[in-house]
XYZ file of C-alpha atoms in Angstrom:
668
model
C -32.281 15.507 -12.911
C -30.192 16.967 -10.086
C -30.564 15.073 -6.866
C -30.604 17.495 -3.725
C -28.209 16.550 -1.214
C -29.606 13.682 1.436
C -28.055 12.613 4.679
C -28.971 9.411 6.199
C -27.924 6.959 8.883
C -26.524 3.468 7.807
C -24.273 0.734 9.106
C -20.708 -0.175 7.953
C -19.818 -3.718 8.438
C -16.095 -4.669 8.560
C -13.383 -6.318 10.714
C -13.021 -4.276 13.795
C -10.451 -4.431 16.664
C -12.231 -3.596 20.070
C -11.148 -0.436 21.953
C -11.173 -2.212 25.244
C -11.052 -0.541 28.686
C -9.095 2.730 28.968
C -6.003 2.925 31.167
C -7.426 4.256 34.540
C -3.981 5.659 35.689
C -3.896 9.530 35.018
C -1.351 10.341 32.550
C 1.043 12.445 34.648
C 3.536 12.387 31.739
C 2.962 12.256 28.038
C 3.433 9.187 25.773
C 6.682 9.074 24.346
C 6.512 11.875 21.827
C 8.291 11.735 18.409
C 7.165 15.061 17.079
C 9.381 17.434 18.846
C 12.175 19.508 17.462
C 15.690 19.246 19.081
C 16.223 22.292 21.188
C 19.460 22.987 18.998
C 17.487 23.439 15.954
C 15.960 26.850 17.066
C 18.473 28.841 16.047
C 18.090 27.841 12.297
C 14.486 28.432 12.152
C 12.587 31.600 11.375
C 11.623 33.447 14.561
C 7.831 33.227 14.106
C 8.029 29.432 13.363
C 10.396 29.055 16.527
C 8.176 31.207 18.770
C 5.097 29.101 17.864
C 7.122 25.789 18.444
C 7.847 27.189 21.826
C 4.264 28.393 22.656
C 2.508 25.989 25.239
C 3.749 22.675 24.047
C 1.693 19.698 25.644
C 2.936 18.511 29.042
C 0.612 15.571 29.389
C -2.726 14.550 27.891
C -4.673 15.333 31.152
C -7.509 15.350 31.437
C -7.861 12.712 29.029
C -7.025 9.104 29.681
C -4.744 6.638 27.808
C -6.653 4.385 25.245
C -4.294 1.356 25.394
C -7.006 -1.549 26.022
C -7.226 -2.635 22.319
C -5.703 -5.662 20.828
C -5.324 -7.143 17.308
C -8.391 -9.389 17.328
C -10.522 -8.211 14.642
C -14.295 -9.535 14.162
C -16.902 -8.376 11.800
C -18.889 -5.662 13.442
C -21.370 -3.198 12.371
C -20.235 0.508 12.854
C -22.814 3.372 12.783
C -22.308 5.688 9.838
C -23.704 9.032 8.465
C -23.812 9.098 4.618
C -24.060 12.533 2.795
C -24.916 12.235 -0.993
C -25.944 13.889 -4.230
C -25.862 12.998 -7.543
C -22.057 13.368 -7.808
C -20.562 12.288 -4.540
C -21.224 9.872 -1.360
C -19.347 10.808 1.618
C -19.477 8.238 4.708
C -18.622 9.646 8.192
C -17.957 7.667 11.362
C -19.564 9.650 14.476
C -18.240 7.309 16.957
C -14.636 7.794 15.522
C -14.087 11.441 15.825
C -16.196 12.035 12.909
C -13.782 10.705 10.300
C -14.739 10.664 6.602
C -13.792 7.037 5.774
C -14.957 7.136 2.169
C -15.449 9.871 -0.478
C -16.862 8.278 -3.651
C -16.994 9.937 -7.045
C -19.806 8.531 -8.781
C -19.293 9.566 -12.344
C -15.827 8.092 -12.547
C -16.793 5.257 -10.103
C -13.591 6.154 -7.821
C -12.813 6.165 -4.289
C -11.126 9.308 -3.852
C -9.517 8.413 -0.263
C -7.483 5.601 0.895
C -10.211 3.442 2.492
C -9.003 1.281 5.158
C -10.732 -2.241 4.868
C -10.269 -2.723 8.873
C -10.758 -0.526 11.830
C -7.247 -1.380 13.456
C -6.500 0.824 16.583
C -2.494 1.661 16.919
C -0.559 3.916 19.344
C -0.531 6.953 17.182
C -3.106 9.411 18.845
C -1.960 11.702 21.640
C -3.914 9.423 24.028
C -3.117 6.093 22.158
C -5.502 4.483 20.113
C -5.891 5.677 16.487
C -6.816 4.053 13.046
C -5.389 4.911 9.511
C -7.692 6.062 6.494
C -9.771 8.681 5.203
C -10.083 12.488 6.513
C -9.535 12.961 10.101
C -10.030 16.623 12.131
C -6.842 17.048 14.179
C -7.441 19.551 17.105
C -5.623 20.170 20.315
C -1.743 19.574 20.229
C 0.961 18.419 17.991
C -0.177 14.938 16.727
C -3.251 13.015 16.050
C -6.316 14.193 18.164
C -7.315 12.348 21.222
C -10.872 12.168 19.469
C -9.564 9.795 16.983
C -11.538 6.941 18.459
C -14.191 8.885 20.458
C -17.702 9.860 19.845
C -18.621 13.505 18.688
C -22.158 15.250 18.325
C -23.810 14.972 14.971
C -26.999 16.595 13.614
C -28.729 17.847 10.481
C -28.485 21.443 9.841
C -30.091 23.508 6.722
C -27.432 24.173 4.138
C -26.336 27.450 2.361
C -28.512 28.152 -0.361
C -25.659 28.818 -3.165
C -22.266 27.359 -3.821
C -19.967 30.343 -4.878
C -20.831 32.615 -7.680
C -22.499 29.955 -9.770
C -26.444 29.772 -9.454
C -28.070 26.815 -7.781
C -28.528 24.231 -10.360
C -31.887 23.038 -8.759
C -34.663 24.354 -6.616
C -35.516 23.210 -2.792
C -33.267 23.287 0.411
C -30.477 21.379 1.271
C -28.780 19.861 4.194
C -25.594 19.603 5.843
C -24.001 17.490 8.599
C -22.822 19.236 11.620
C -20.209 17.709 13.850
C -19.095 19.275 17.007
C -17.554 18.292 20.478
C -15.405 20.052 23.227
C -11.777 19.463 22.844
C -10.419 18.898 26.575
C -6.666 19.470 25.980
C -7.327 23.236 25.171
C -10.793 23.412 26.358
C -12.116 24.534 22.977
C -15.398 23.954 21.320
C -15.399 23.188 17.680
C -17.561 22.086 14.724
C -17.108 20.853 11.294
C -19.919 21.273 8.646
C -20.069 18.968 5.698
C -22.260 19.463 2.617
C -22.608 18.497 -0.894
C -23.848 21.596 -2.920
C -26.380 20.405 -5.558
C -24.704 19.031 -8.611
C -21.069 19.685 -7.130
C -18.088 17.432 -7.300
C -16.746 18.819 -3.934
C -17.503 18.049 -0.556
C -17.545 21.436 1.222
C -16.411 21.704 4.990
C -16.844 24.664 7.191
C -14.843 24.499 10.315
C -15.088 27.095 13.435
C -13.073 26.760 16.494
C -14.006 28.886 19.513
C -12.441 30.073 22.716
C -15.076 31.066 24.868
C -12.590 31.762 27.780
C -11.125 35.243 29.141
C -7.626 33.941 28.324
C -6.027 33.269 25.296
C -5.500 29.688 24.137
C -3.062 27.630 22.070
C -4.636 26.178 18.608
C -3.757 23.474 16.709
C -5.628 22.042 13.627
C -4.468 19.775 10.867
C -7.044 18.081 8.359
C -5.373 14.629 7.591
C -6.082 12.967 4.242
C -5.037 9.396 3.566
C -4.683 8.573 -0.061
C -3.190 5.518 -2.059
C 0.557 5.972 -1.890
C 1.203 5.343 -5.674
C 0.394 8.970 -6.484
C 2.584 12.172 -7.201
C 1.690 14.810 -4.653
C 1.764 18.442 -5.566
C 1.641 21.673 -3.672
C 1.946 25.227 -4.666
C 5.672 25.516 -3.212
C 9.266 25.350 -4.388
C 10.550 24.487 -0.592
C 9.579 22.399 2.427
C 10.527 21.858 5.846
C 11.576 18.337 6.284
C 11.046 16.629 9.554
C 12.314 13.027 10.238
C 12.262 10.928 13.320
C 15.661 12.410 14.118
C 13.676 15.377 15.190
C 15.620 17.895 12.910
C 13.629 20.408 11.070
C 15.340 21.860 7.805
C 14.446 23.391 4.706
C 14.836 21.295 1.602
C 14.011 22.013 -2.197
C 10.870 20.552 -3.705
C 10.461 18.436 -5.752
C 13.925 16.722 -5.662
C 16.120 16.482 -2.570
C 19.397 14.601 -2.462
C 18.807 13.375 -5.965
C 15.437 11.931 -5.340
C 12.135 13.367 -6.367
C 10.321 13.305 -2.923
C 6.763 14.095 -4.488
C 6.463 10.488 -5.391
C 5.879 8.921 -1.725
C 7.367 5.497 -2.209
C 10.876 6.903 -3.221
C 12.098 7.657 0.177
C 13.571 5.056 2.454
C 12.235 6.107 5.941
C 9.058 7.886 7.159
C 9.406 11.653 6.898
C 7.157 14.704 6.871
C 7.330 17.558 4.246
C 5.613 20.868 5.186
C 5.258 22.749 2.254
C 6.518 26.649 2.085
C 3.287 28.102 0.483
C 4.001 31.611 -0.387
C 1.731 34.276 0.866
C -0.977 35.102 -1.650
C -0.746 31.640 -3.301
C -3.998 29.889 -3.347
C -3.804 26.962 -0.917
C -4.263 23.595 -2.293
C -2.794 19.909 -2.383
C -3.249 17.042 -4.641
C -2.524 13.577 -5.145
C -2.634 12.411 -8.550
C -2.193 8.833 -10.160
C -0.295 7.947 -13.489
C -3.101 8.856 -15.540
C -3.102 12.275 -13.976
C -6.355 11.846 -11.907
C -7.014 11.857 -8.169
C -7.993 14.023 -5.198
C -7.557 17.838 -4.582
C -8.033 19.687 -1.464
C -8.106 23.402 -1.055
C -9.371 25.952 1.265
C -9.708 29.623 2.169
C -6.369 31.221 3.097
C -6.445 30.937 6.787
C -5.666 27.172 6.534
C -2.168 28.106 5.415
C -0.144 25.107 5.833
C 0.047 21.983 3.474
C 1.982 18.605 4.292
C 2.850 15.238 2.935
C 3.678 12.359 5.157
C 5.296 9.407 3.693
C 6.190 5.841 5.155
C 8.883 5.173 2.619
C 10.169 1.962 1.141
C 12.304 0.776 3.952
C 11.050 -2.241 5.788
C 10.047 -0.347 8.877
C 7.748 1.527 7.079
C 6.377 -1.226 5.128
C 5.909 -3.202 8.342
C 4.006 -0.103 9.667
C 1.885 -0.085 6.658
C 0.747 -3.789 7.164
C 0.347 -3.173 10.858
C -2.285 -0.500 10.392
C -4.247 -2.575 7.946
C -3.862 -6.027 6.591
C -1.278 -7.399 4.037
C -2.057 -7.086 0.452
C -4.228 -4.018 1.214
C -1.752 -1.308 -0.531
C 0.160 1.464 1.174
C -0.967 5.035 1.797
C 0.261 8.416 2.368
C -1.007 11.594 4.016
C -1.822 14.800 2.397
C -2.712 17.511 5.022
C -3.787 21.074 5.492
C -3.198 23.212 8.906
C -3.371 26.498 10.538
C 0.634 26.768 10.719
C 3.251 26.141 8.454
C 4.192 22.938 10.377
C 2.536 20.551 12.933
C 5.114 21.384 15.467
C 3.534 24.831 16.027
C 0.516 26.116 17.789
C -0.928 29.480 17.047
C -2.657 31.788 19.646
C -6.609 32.153 19.712
C -7.233 35.171 21.699
C -9.764 35.242 24.540
C -13.502 35.224 23.665
C -12.727 34.719 19.837
C -13.144 32.408 17.002
C -11.428 31.155 13.928
C -13.236 29.730 10.893
C -12.536 28.496 7.422
C -14.041 26.625 4.352
C -12.304 23.398 2.838
C -13.310 21.474 -0.337
C -12.491 17.974 -1.261
C -13.004 16.460 -4.821
C -11.737 14.834 -7.804
C -9.319 16.493 -10.274
C -8.515 15.244 -13.621
C -5.243 16.716 -15.482
C -2.810 16.042 -18.131
C -0.822 13.217 -17.063
C 2.224 14.326 -19.215
C 2.420 17.565 -17.624
C 1.689 16.275 -14.070
C 4.287 13.794 -14.294
C 6.817 15.640 -16.422
C 10.327 16.790 -15.269
C 9.426 20.337 -15.024
C 8.179 21.098 -11.643
C 6.567 24.516 -12.491
C 4.763 23.032 -15.469
C 3.288 20.276 -13.195
C 2.115 22.742 -10.651
C 0.676 24.980 -13.294
C -1.369 22.170 -14.740
C -2.794 21.473 -11.189
C -3.826 25.078 -10.841
C -5.455 25.212 -14.211
C -7.350 22.019 -13.503
C -8.419 23.399 -10.345
C -9.471 26.616 -11.412
C -11.738 25.071 -14.047
C -13.511 23.016 -11.607
C -13.497 24.981 -8.666
C -12.315 28.611 -9.064
C -10.806 30.609 -5.929
C -13.351 32.825 -5.905
C -16.183 30.091 -5.683
C -14.412 28.694 -2.408
C -14.358 32.415 -0.931
C -17.975 32.865 -1.720
C -18.918 29.715 -0.422
C -17.231 30.379 2.979
C -19.176 33.493 2.904
C -22.391 31.861 2.393
C -21.579 29.026 4.889
C -20.578 31.491 7.716
C -24.089 32.834 8.591
C -25.141 29.150 8.987
C -22.498 28.427 11.374
C -24.861 29.656 14.222
C -27.883 27.867 13.112
C -29.183 25.449 15.866
C -29.052 21.820 14.947
C -32.349 19.909 13.795
C -32.531 16.306 14.099
C -29.555 14.638 16.286
C -28.070 11.967 14.527
C -25.259 10.949 17.131
C -24.233 11.935 20.801
C -20.803 12.620 21.862
C -19.528 13.077 25.356
C -20.925 15.081 28.378
C -17.786 17.190 28.852
C -18.979 20.237 27.057
C -22.300 20.004 28.851
C -20.322 20.205 32.264
C -18.403 23.341 31.242
C -21.545 24.895 29.790
C -23.341 24.334 33.062
C -20.365 25.731 34.881
C -20.279 28.920 33.056
C -23.582 29.403 30.980
C -21.626 29.640 28.006
C -23.828 30.731 24.894
C -22.529 28.635 21.896
C -24.887 29.166 19.065
C -24.825 26.492 16.905
C -23.199 23.899 19.142
C -25.464 23.046 21.927
C -24.028 20.789 24.816
C -27.052 19.769 26.483
C -27.410 18.845 30.170
C -29.176 15.690 28.985
C -25.670 14.425 27.718
C -24.104 14.526 31.096
C -23.179 10.747 32.124
C -21.494 9.047 34.936
C -17.974 10.317 34.392
C -19.223 13.721 34.937
C -21.329 13.301 37.734
C -18.958 13.899 40.658
C -17.770 17.024 39.120
C -21.517 18.321 38.586
C -22.218 17.687 42.164
C -18.646 19.675 42.992
C -20.141 22.647 41.050
C -23.558 22.343 42.875
C -22.444 21.659 46.295
C -18.606 22.716 46.614
C -18.054 19.274 47.578
C -16.456 16.277 45.674
C -18.188 13.308 46.626
C -16.452 10.404 48.075
C -16.973 6.944 46.311
C -19.963 4.832 47.279
C -18.022 1.711 46.455
C -14.290 0.621 46.127
C -12.839 0.824 42.876
C -10.321 2.658 40.557
C -10.757 6.554 40.741
C -12.762 8.259 38.179
C -11.157 11.006 35.809
C -9.705 13.972 36.956
C -10.222 17.604 35.417
C -7.275 19.756 35.737
C -8.309 23.199 34.181
C -7.584 26.160 36.445
C -11.415 26.684 37.350
C -11.610 23.028 38.397
C -8.431 23.125 40.360
C -9.780 26.288 42.268
C -12.786 24.479 43.285
C -11.016 21.602 44.461
C -8.810 23.913 46.451
C -11.787 25.273 48.325
C -13.531 21.936 48.491
C -13.513 19.989 52.019
C -10.263 18.181 52.079
C -11.251 14.623 51.779
C -9.070 11.803 50.204
C -10.398 11.591 46.855
C -10.658 15.635 46.631
C -6.901 15.550 47.502
C -6.065 12.947 45.081
C -7.809 15.007 42.145
C -6.366 18.211 43.474
C -2.936 16.735 43.461
C -3.210 15.679 39.771
C -4.551 19.172 38.706
C -1.615 20.745 40.538
C 0.730 18.341 38.731
C -0.643 19.370 35.533
C -0.274 23.080 36.309
C 3.431 22.550 37.015
C 3.155 22.864 40.838
C 4.859 19.585 41.572
C 5.817 20.275 45.327
C 2.104 21.124 45.876
C 0.982 17.970 44.209
C 3.138 15.827 46.275
C 1.710 17.483 49.520
C -1.864 16.820 48.419
C -1.217 13.361 47.729
C 0.575 12.840 51.055
C -2.177 14.355 53.014
C -4.532 12.051 51.354
C -2.425 8.912 52.335
C -3.443 9.745 56.008
C -7.086 8.893 55.759
C -7.545 7.285 52.223
C -9.235 3.941 52.402
C -7.545 3.320 48.931
C -3.784 3.830 48.902
C -2.760 2.629 45.595
C -3.684 5.512 43.542
C -2.159 8.062 45.784
C 1.030 5.709 45.965
C 1.427 5.531 42.250
C 1.168 9.217 41.808
C 3.915 9.573 44.376
C 5.884 7.089 42.680
C 5.816 9.072 39.371
C 6.794 12.326 41.238
C 9.725 10.254 42.777
C 10.886 9.343 39.343
C 10.547 12.867 37.782
C 12.763 13.935 40.939
C 15.495 11.123 40.328
C 14.631 9.331 43.208
C 14.400 5.983 41.584
C 14.856 3.758 44.772
C 11.845 5.285 46.466
C 9.764 5.348 43.264
C 10.537 1.482 43.215
C 9.239 1.130 46.960
C 6.187 3.186 46.424
C 5.178 1.112 43.233
C 5.650 -2.095 45.033
C 3.543 -0.825 48.009
C 1.049 0.182 45.509
C 0.665 -3.049 43.653
C 0.349 -4.743 47.036
C -2.452 -2.548 48.103
C -4.248 -2.793 44.746
C -4.040 -6.690 44.873
C -5.666 -6.596 48.355
C -8.277 -4.225 47.355
C -9.509 -5.398 44.044
C -12.846 -6.893 44.042
C -13.186 -9.040 40.934
C -12.033 -9.775 37.305
C -14.092 -7.146 35.699
C -12.773 -4.861 33.078
C -11.905 -2.110 35.519
C -9.867 -3.900 38.144
C -8.253 -5.704 35.248
C -7.164 -2.505 33.433
C -5.814 -1.013 36.613
C -3.841 -4.117 37.594
C -2.348 -4.167 34.320
C -1.441 -0.662 33.870
C -0.197 -0.521 37.568
C 1.641 -3.841 37.409
C 3.369 -2.817 33.978
C 4.650 0.456 35.480
C 5.681 -1.366 38.756
C 7.657 -4.148 36.855
C 9.527 -1.148 35.025
C 10.254 0.853 37.916
C 11.608 -2.285 40.059
C 13.949 -3.288 36.880
C 15.132 -0.048 36.689
C 16.833 -0.122 40.167
C 17.772 -3.872 39.467
C 15.511 -5.056 42.091
C 14.440 -8.356 39.903
C 13.078 -10.574 42.332
C 10.359 -7.988 43.403
C 9.857 -7.086 39.727
C 9.238 -11.106 39.314
C 6.677 -11.006 42.193
C 4.713 -8.146 40.636
C 4.675 -10.045 37.238
C 3.487 -13.421 39.232
C 0.307 -11.597 40.453
C -0.800 -10.163 37.033
C -3.761 -11.859 35.348
C -2.765 -14.659 33.052
C -4.618 -12.983 30.192
C -2.520 -9.558 30.971
C 0.718 -11.502 30.992
C -0.136 -12.895 27.433
C -0.752 -9.553 25.954
C 2.029 -8.218 23.509
C 3.153 -5.561 25.683
C 3.915 -7.674 28.695
C 5.568 -10.344 26.807
C 7.981 -7.589 25.708
C 8.049 -6.616 29.496
C 8.693 -10.345 30.091
C 11.892 -10.250 27.986
C 13.210 -7.330 30.053
C 12.460 -9.414 33.146
C 14.340 -12.355 31.922
C 17.279 -10.514 30.693
C 17.255 -8.830 34.254
C 17.444 -12.394 35.897
C 20.108 -13.318 33.443
C 18.034 -15.747 31.352
C 19.064 -14.941 28.037
C 17.638 -18.415 26.465
C 14.350 -17.580 28.167
C 14.189 -13.981 26.803
C 15.090 -15.368 23.312
C 12.368 -18.126 23.501
C 9.724 -15.234 23.965
C 10.845 -13.541 21.083
C 10.913 -16.747 18.896
C 7.297 -16.910 19.888
C 6.492 -13.999 17.566
C 4.528 -11.795 19.854
C 2.762 -8.650 18.679
C 2.583 -5.526 20.806
C -0.544 -4.028 19.771
C -0.117 -0.741 21.586
C 3.379 -0.403 19.931
C 4.063 3.586 19.894
C 4.819 5.211 16.806
C 8.736 5.629 16.657
C 9.235 3.437 19.540
C 12.594 1.494 19.274
C 12.019 -0.769 22.595
C 12.159 -3.920 20.341
C 15.087 -3.026 18.209
C 17.076 -2.316 21.565
C 16.050 -5.501 23.331
C 16.874 -7.638 20.285
C 20.329 -6.103 20.120
C 20.712 -6.841 23.658
C 20.166 -10.501 23.064
C 21.877 -10.942 19.626
C 23.831 -9.616 16.560
C 21.360 -11.536 14.326
C 19.353 -9.176 11.739
C 16.010 -8.127 13.478
C 13.243 -10.373 12.263
C 10.990 -8.501 9.796
C 7.878 -8.943 11.624
C 9.614 -7.039 14.572
C 11.027 -4.345 12.276
C 9.127 -1.024 13.070
C 12.159 1.202 12.653
C 11.253 4.781 11.491
C 15.155 6.032 11.134
C 18.377 4.498 10.393
C 19.873 4.139 13.801
C 18.249 4.241 17.123
C 19.620 6.166 20.173
């Protein structure tokens, strides 16, 4: 008997590190971004690729906030899940973490098809900070891991298509699919991900749609990111790939062998690297990761999702350390196979005004002849995968499944299974957008959206009723326009300045913040913004002055030791110490440091800052003593080389293994 697909709520219990409080300071600059091509590389790239690399790269992650409040203390906690299941597959989805599929279990073979991380440990890999490894994630927004990596999305039941490709349904009755949807805030684009398991199918089907409801084009980025165990061979229908390492060079290399090494086996490289496969036009889109027996996972899609990629951590000490850092020792390594809208993740494509793009993906098991897959002939290995895939899921079935799903994309959801943010509801309230299939109900509006909803209703942004860090800023042109016409109160001017800064009007942003200083009861948020502006203008001394004044004002104003004030003190103190050390005002930096909370100073990021402070004071022994305590920087940024550089300032000794996160051979 074939079991019709079921969808149910469940709870997954595993070690989890809490996300903590978000950074309350508006991110006027992006986090250090490693995924940028050196400008000198443009001349060597195809014109369309170079054009899409230059197309509206992200200047900041506004209006999002930086998520850096987590630590590395993991406790057993229950996480809400949604389980999709038929008689062949079971998929486990985390609606509170971007809709990530953390498990895809094949029942007949009793095999987990994905790399399933046994812990949830945030690390600083997302565009806005917190991200964790494992499973299948849906990356939308801009180059990098989505800001929704550790954020909730909406989820509900929806009727599934009646058929699956050209084959007849193998049982009667109706099926269900799980719809995930949210409003992506970096580009202001609503999207949906529909997951279902056709009856008797070995493949999870995923219909994706991104809409641009605006009257202007928008840059679009999408990559589906699949973590699989690294002891695999990764195959894709390509003989060439674009290699991108942490030296920021993009160059074409042969597949599978490059510089005498078969790079389709993830552990064989030394340093972390991306390989973006050059899949020829007309070729079926797929990527597979197969073990020594020729078994594993295959992903395929309709042709709109053109790109395929392999990311490897490499066998070097830095890559191995990162692998341990993201999970726990003894767990086993992983690599990532991915599928995206462009050839590389460094590009954005254009989504025209009032248009949409959609496609279908399928994920499932693949069994092949191990001798052919792992043989010396790349063409034979590719042909074996294509043969096996055509038997279990013909290309025409994928195209037919897409056509069967598309009419269901507008179907209104039924039972709500999880609730995301209220930002989409705010946009719908502003515009009355009609978005069939993805309702953003007014009931989801919350405290963060409340002042913006009042601005929309009354034309005035409300001043705070109690003293505290300012709320989130909205920066899209329509909100900036409303702020410009609202009464010029201090908090309005603060938010207006943030929006102007995001738009590239730096001089006007400074004027808005300076106007607000004249009447604002709370000066430190404005002084901090002006300090960043001074740094960008090269005026480091005045930036240091303003940071010192801002921190003084915050210390006088803060009311308690609650999470909001503690997060604000930590974030501003960290920036202030750095700004003062940059102009060698070590004594003032020490005075800021001494007023940080003891719990803040004990965090790894601040131990690293303490090393810089001690070195600035000439206390090399003290700085070395901090290193000898083996601290951990929970929010160490992907590709960051701060630890390596500070260690080299102290000693010529080899970098201790627990501090070795190097992702390239030599730092700047």
